[in-house]
C-alpha positions as MATLAB code, in Angstrom:
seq = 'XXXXXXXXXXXXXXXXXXXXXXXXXXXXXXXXXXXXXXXXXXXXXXXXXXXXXXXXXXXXXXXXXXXXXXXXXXXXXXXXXXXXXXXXXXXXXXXXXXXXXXXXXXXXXXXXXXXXXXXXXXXXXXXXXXXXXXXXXXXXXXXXXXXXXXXXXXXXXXXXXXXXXXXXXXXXXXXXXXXXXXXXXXXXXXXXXXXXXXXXXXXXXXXXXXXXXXXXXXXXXXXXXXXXXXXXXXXXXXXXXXXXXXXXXXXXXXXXXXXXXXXXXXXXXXXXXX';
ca = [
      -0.357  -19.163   20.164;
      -0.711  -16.432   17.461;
       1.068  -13.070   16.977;
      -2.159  -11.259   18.100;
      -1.280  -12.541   21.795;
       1.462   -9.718   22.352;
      -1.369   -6.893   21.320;
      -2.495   -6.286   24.817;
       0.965   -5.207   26.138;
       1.646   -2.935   23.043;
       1.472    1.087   24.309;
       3.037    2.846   21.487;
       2.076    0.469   18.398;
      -1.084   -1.818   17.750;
      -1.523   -5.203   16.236;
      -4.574   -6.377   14.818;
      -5.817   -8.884   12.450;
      -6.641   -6.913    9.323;
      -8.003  -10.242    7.159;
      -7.065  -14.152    7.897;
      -3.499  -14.599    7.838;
      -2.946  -10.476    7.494;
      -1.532   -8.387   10.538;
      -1.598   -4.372   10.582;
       0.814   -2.785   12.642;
       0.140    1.020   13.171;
       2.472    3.123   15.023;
       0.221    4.923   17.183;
       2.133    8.095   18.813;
      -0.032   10.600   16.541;
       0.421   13.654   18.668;
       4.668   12.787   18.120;
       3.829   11.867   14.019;
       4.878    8.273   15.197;
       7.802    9.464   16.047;
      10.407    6.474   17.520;
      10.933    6.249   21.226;
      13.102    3.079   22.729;
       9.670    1.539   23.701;
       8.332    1.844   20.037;
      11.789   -0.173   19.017;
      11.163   -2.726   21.745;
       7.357   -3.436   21.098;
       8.197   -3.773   17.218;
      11.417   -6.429   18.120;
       8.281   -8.276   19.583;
       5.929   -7.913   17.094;
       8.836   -9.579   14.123;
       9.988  -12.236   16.873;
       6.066  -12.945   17.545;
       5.024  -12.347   13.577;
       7.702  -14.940   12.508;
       6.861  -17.127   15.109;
       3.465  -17.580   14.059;
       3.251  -20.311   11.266;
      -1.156  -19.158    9.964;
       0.219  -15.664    9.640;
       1.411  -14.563    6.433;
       2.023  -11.020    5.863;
       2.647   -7.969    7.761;
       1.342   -4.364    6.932;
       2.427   -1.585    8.519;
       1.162    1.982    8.907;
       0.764    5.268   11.112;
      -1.658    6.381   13.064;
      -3.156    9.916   12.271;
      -1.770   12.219    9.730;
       1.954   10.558    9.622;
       4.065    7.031    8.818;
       6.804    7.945   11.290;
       9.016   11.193   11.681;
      12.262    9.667   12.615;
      13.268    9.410   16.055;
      11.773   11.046   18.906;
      14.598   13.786   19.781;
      12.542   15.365   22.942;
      11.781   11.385   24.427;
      13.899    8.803   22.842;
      14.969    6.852   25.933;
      17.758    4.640   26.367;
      18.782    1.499   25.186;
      18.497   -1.698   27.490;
      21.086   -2.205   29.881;
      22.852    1.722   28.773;
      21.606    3.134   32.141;
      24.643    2.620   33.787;
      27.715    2.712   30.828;
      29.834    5.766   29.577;
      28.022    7.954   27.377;
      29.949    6.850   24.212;
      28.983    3.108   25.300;
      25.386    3.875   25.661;
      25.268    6.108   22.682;
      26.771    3.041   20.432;
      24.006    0.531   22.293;
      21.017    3.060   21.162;
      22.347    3.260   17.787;
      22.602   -0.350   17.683;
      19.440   -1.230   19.387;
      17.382    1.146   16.934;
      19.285    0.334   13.923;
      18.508   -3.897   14.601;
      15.129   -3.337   14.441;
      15.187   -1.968   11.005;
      17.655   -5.390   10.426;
      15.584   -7.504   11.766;
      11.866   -6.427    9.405;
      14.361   -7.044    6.545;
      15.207  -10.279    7.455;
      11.889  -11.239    8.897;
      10.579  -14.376    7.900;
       7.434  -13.155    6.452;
       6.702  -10.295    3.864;
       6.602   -6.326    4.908;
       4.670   -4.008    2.944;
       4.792   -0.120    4.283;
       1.639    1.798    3.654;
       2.827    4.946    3.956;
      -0.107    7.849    4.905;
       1.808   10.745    5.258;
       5.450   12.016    6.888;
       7.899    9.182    6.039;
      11.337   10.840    7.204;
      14.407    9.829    8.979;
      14.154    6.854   11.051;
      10.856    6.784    9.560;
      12.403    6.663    6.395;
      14.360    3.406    7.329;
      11.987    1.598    8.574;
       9.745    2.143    5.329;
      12.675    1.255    3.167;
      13.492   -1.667    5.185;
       9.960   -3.252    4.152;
       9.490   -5.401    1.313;
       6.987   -3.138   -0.586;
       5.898    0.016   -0.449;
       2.900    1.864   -1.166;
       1.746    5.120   -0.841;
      -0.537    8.371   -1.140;
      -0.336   11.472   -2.216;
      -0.201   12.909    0.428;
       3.385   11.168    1.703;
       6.349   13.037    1.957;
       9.997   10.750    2.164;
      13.548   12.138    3.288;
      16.690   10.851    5.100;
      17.000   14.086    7.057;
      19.489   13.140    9.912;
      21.840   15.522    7.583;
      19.665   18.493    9.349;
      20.592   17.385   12.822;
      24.273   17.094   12.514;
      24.661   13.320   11.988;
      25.818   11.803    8.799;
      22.855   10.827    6.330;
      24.175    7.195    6.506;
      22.061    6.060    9.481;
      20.028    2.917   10.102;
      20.326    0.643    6.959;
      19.253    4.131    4.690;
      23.141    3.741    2.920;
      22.137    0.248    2.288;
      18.702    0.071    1.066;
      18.187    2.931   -0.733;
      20.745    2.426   -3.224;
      19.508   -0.665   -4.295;
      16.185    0.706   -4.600;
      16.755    3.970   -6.614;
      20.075    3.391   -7.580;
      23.460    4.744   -6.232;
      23.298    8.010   -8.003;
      20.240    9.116   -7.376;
      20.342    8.035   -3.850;
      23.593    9.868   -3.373;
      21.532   13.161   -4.489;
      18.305   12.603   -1.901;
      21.552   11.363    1.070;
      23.732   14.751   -0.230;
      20.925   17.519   -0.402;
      19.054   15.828    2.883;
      16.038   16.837    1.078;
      12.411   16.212    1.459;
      10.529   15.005   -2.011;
       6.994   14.076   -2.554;
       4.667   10.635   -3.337;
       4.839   11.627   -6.759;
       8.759   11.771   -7.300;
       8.831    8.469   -4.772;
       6.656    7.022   -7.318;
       8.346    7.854  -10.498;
      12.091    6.854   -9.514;
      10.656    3.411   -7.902;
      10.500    3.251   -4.429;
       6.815    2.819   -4.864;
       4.678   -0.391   -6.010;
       1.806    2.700   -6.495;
       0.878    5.574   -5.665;
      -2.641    5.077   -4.684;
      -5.619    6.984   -2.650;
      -5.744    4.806    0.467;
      -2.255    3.394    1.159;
      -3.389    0.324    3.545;
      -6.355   -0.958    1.444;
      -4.114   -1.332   -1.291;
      -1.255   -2.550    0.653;
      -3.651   -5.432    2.237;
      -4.839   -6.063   -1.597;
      -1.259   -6.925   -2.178;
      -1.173   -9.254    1.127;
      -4.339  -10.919   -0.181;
      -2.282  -12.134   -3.346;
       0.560  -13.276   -0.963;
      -1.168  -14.813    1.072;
      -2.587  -17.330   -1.696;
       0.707  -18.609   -2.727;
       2.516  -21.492   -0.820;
       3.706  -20.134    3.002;
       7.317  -22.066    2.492;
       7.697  -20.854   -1.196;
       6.999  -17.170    0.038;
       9.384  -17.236    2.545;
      12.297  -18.281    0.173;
      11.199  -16.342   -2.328;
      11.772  -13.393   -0.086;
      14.885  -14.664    1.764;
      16.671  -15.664   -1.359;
      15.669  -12.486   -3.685;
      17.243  -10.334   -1.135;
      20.522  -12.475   -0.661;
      20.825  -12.577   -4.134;
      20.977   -8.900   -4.144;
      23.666   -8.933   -2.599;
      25.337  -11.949   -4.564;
      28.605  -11.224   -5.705;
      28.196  -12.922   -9.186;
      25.266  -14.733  -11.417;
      27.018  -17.871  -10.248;
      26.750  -17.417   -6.581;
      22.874  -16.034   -7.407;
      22.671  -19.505   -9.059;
      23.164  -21.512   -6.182;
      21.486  -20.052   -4.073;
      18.170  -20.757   -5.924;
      19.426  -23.863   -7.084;
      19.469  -24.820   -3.297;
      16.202  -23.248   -2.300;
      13.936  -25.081   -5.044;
      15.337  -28.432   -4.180;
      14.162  -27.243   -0.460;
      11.116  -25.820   -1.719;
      10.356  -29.386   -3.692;
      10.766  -31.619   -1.096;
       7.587  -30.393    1.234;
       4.323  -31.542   -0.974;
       3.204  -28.178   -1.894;
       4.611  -29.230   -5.562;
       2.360  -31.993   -5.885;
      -0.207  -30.252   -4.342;
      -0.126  -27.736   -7.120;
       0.262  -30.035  -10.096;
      -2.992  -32.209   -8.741;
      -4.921  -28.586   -7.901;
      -3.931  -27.222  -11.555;
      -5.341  -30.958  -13.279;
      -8.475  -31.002  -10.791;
      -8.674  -27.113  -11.552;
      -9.416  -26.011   -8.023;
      -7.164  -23.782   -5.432;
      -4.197  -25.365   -4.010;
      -4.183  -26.612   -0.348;
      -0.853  -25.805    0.822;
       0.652  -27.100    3.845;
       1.363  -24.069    5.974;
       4.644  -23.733    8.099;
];
């Protein structure tokens, strides 16, 4: 079983294999700019459970069909949350937030690396989801903002208080979350939400899968989960052991050996996979 396997079920996203061990997801509402409905959240929640699942696949790519990435929710179709049919208004509206802000959760924590190749719009819930990615590149054409400012609703919304100032900073984030603005690829670029700012947003975003995808599976997957817990470590000491522990896990499946005999036989590693 591979990830591809959920593809035929997908309606408002598609999953294909872009290059061995690559997956593209595009969000493919183009008349709506992507825009996020309940079904978009549920077919994504499949695509991480099924991505993360699958031990040959290695990265994840994600895009938007048409002109956009994503521009936020869906106000004119958004659905419901499961099981909120039925609840008090105040108990559904908590489940929808929930259920939309988990996704964005769960490509963070996802076992394998997301990189956002961002074509256009990127706003709102859009935003998130780019921010909640690994990497992300862009062209000039993209256009970022947490706008949810504009709709009444505090600017804090869907990990955006979370990520953002670890990516940019706390003061400059608290300018784009304060103003609600919209800035350009260019400005993304220069304060360092970008990896590049680059002409065709998913070529280069698979270029930088390609060079994932030759490292050791296990040894990406730490890498990932530890850099991001270490973010949030509350001193160099606790950042310590936590990659103290990880390269004693890391050392203990072959791909060590594997590397030292490649390097003195000078040929490519053969790793051994999930």
């Amino acid at each position: 079983m591979t990830c591809f396997d959920v593809a035929p079920d997908l309606t408002t996203i598609t999953l294909e294999a872009a290059d061995d061990g690559i997956a593209l997801v595009t969000l493919n509402r183009p008349d709506r700019l992507n825009a996020i409905t309940s079904t978009m959240i549920d077919e994504l929640d499949r695509v991480v459970t099924a991505v993360d699942l699958d031990p040959e696949l290695r990265a994840v790519v994600l895009t938007g069909a048409g002109r956009g990435f994503c521009a936020g929710l869906d106000l004119m179709a958004q659905g419901t949350a499961p099981g909120a049919e039925d609840v008090r208004p105040v108990v559904s509206g908590f489940m929808w937030q929930d259920h939309l802000a988990t996704l964005h959760e769960r490509i963070h924590r996802s076992r394998k690396p997301w990189i956002a190749a961002v074509n256009g719009p990127c706003v709102g819930g859009g935003f998130a989801m780019a921010l909640a990615c690994d990497i992300r590149t862009a062209s000039s054409s993209a256009t970022f903002g947490a706008v949810f400012l504009k709709i009444g609703v505090s600017n804090c919304d869907m990990g955006t208080s979370y990520f953002l100032p670890r990516l940019v900073g706390a003061s400059r984030s608290a300018e784009l979350l304060l103003t609600a603005r919209i800035f350009d690829a260019t400005e993304a670029d220069t304060i360092g939400l970008l990896s590049g700012l680059v002409d065709d947003p998913v070529s280069s975003a698979l270029d930088t899968a390609r060079l994932i995808r030759a490292n050791a599976p296990f040894a990406t997957w730490m890498t990932k989960e530890t850099m991001w817990q270490t973010v949030d470590a509350p001193s160099l000491r606790h950042a310590l052991d936590i990659e103290n522990r990880t390269q004693i896990m890391c050392s203990s499946n072959g791909d060590v050996a594997e590397a030292r005999a490649a390097f003195a036989e000078k040929r490519p590693p053969k790793w051994s996979g999930l």
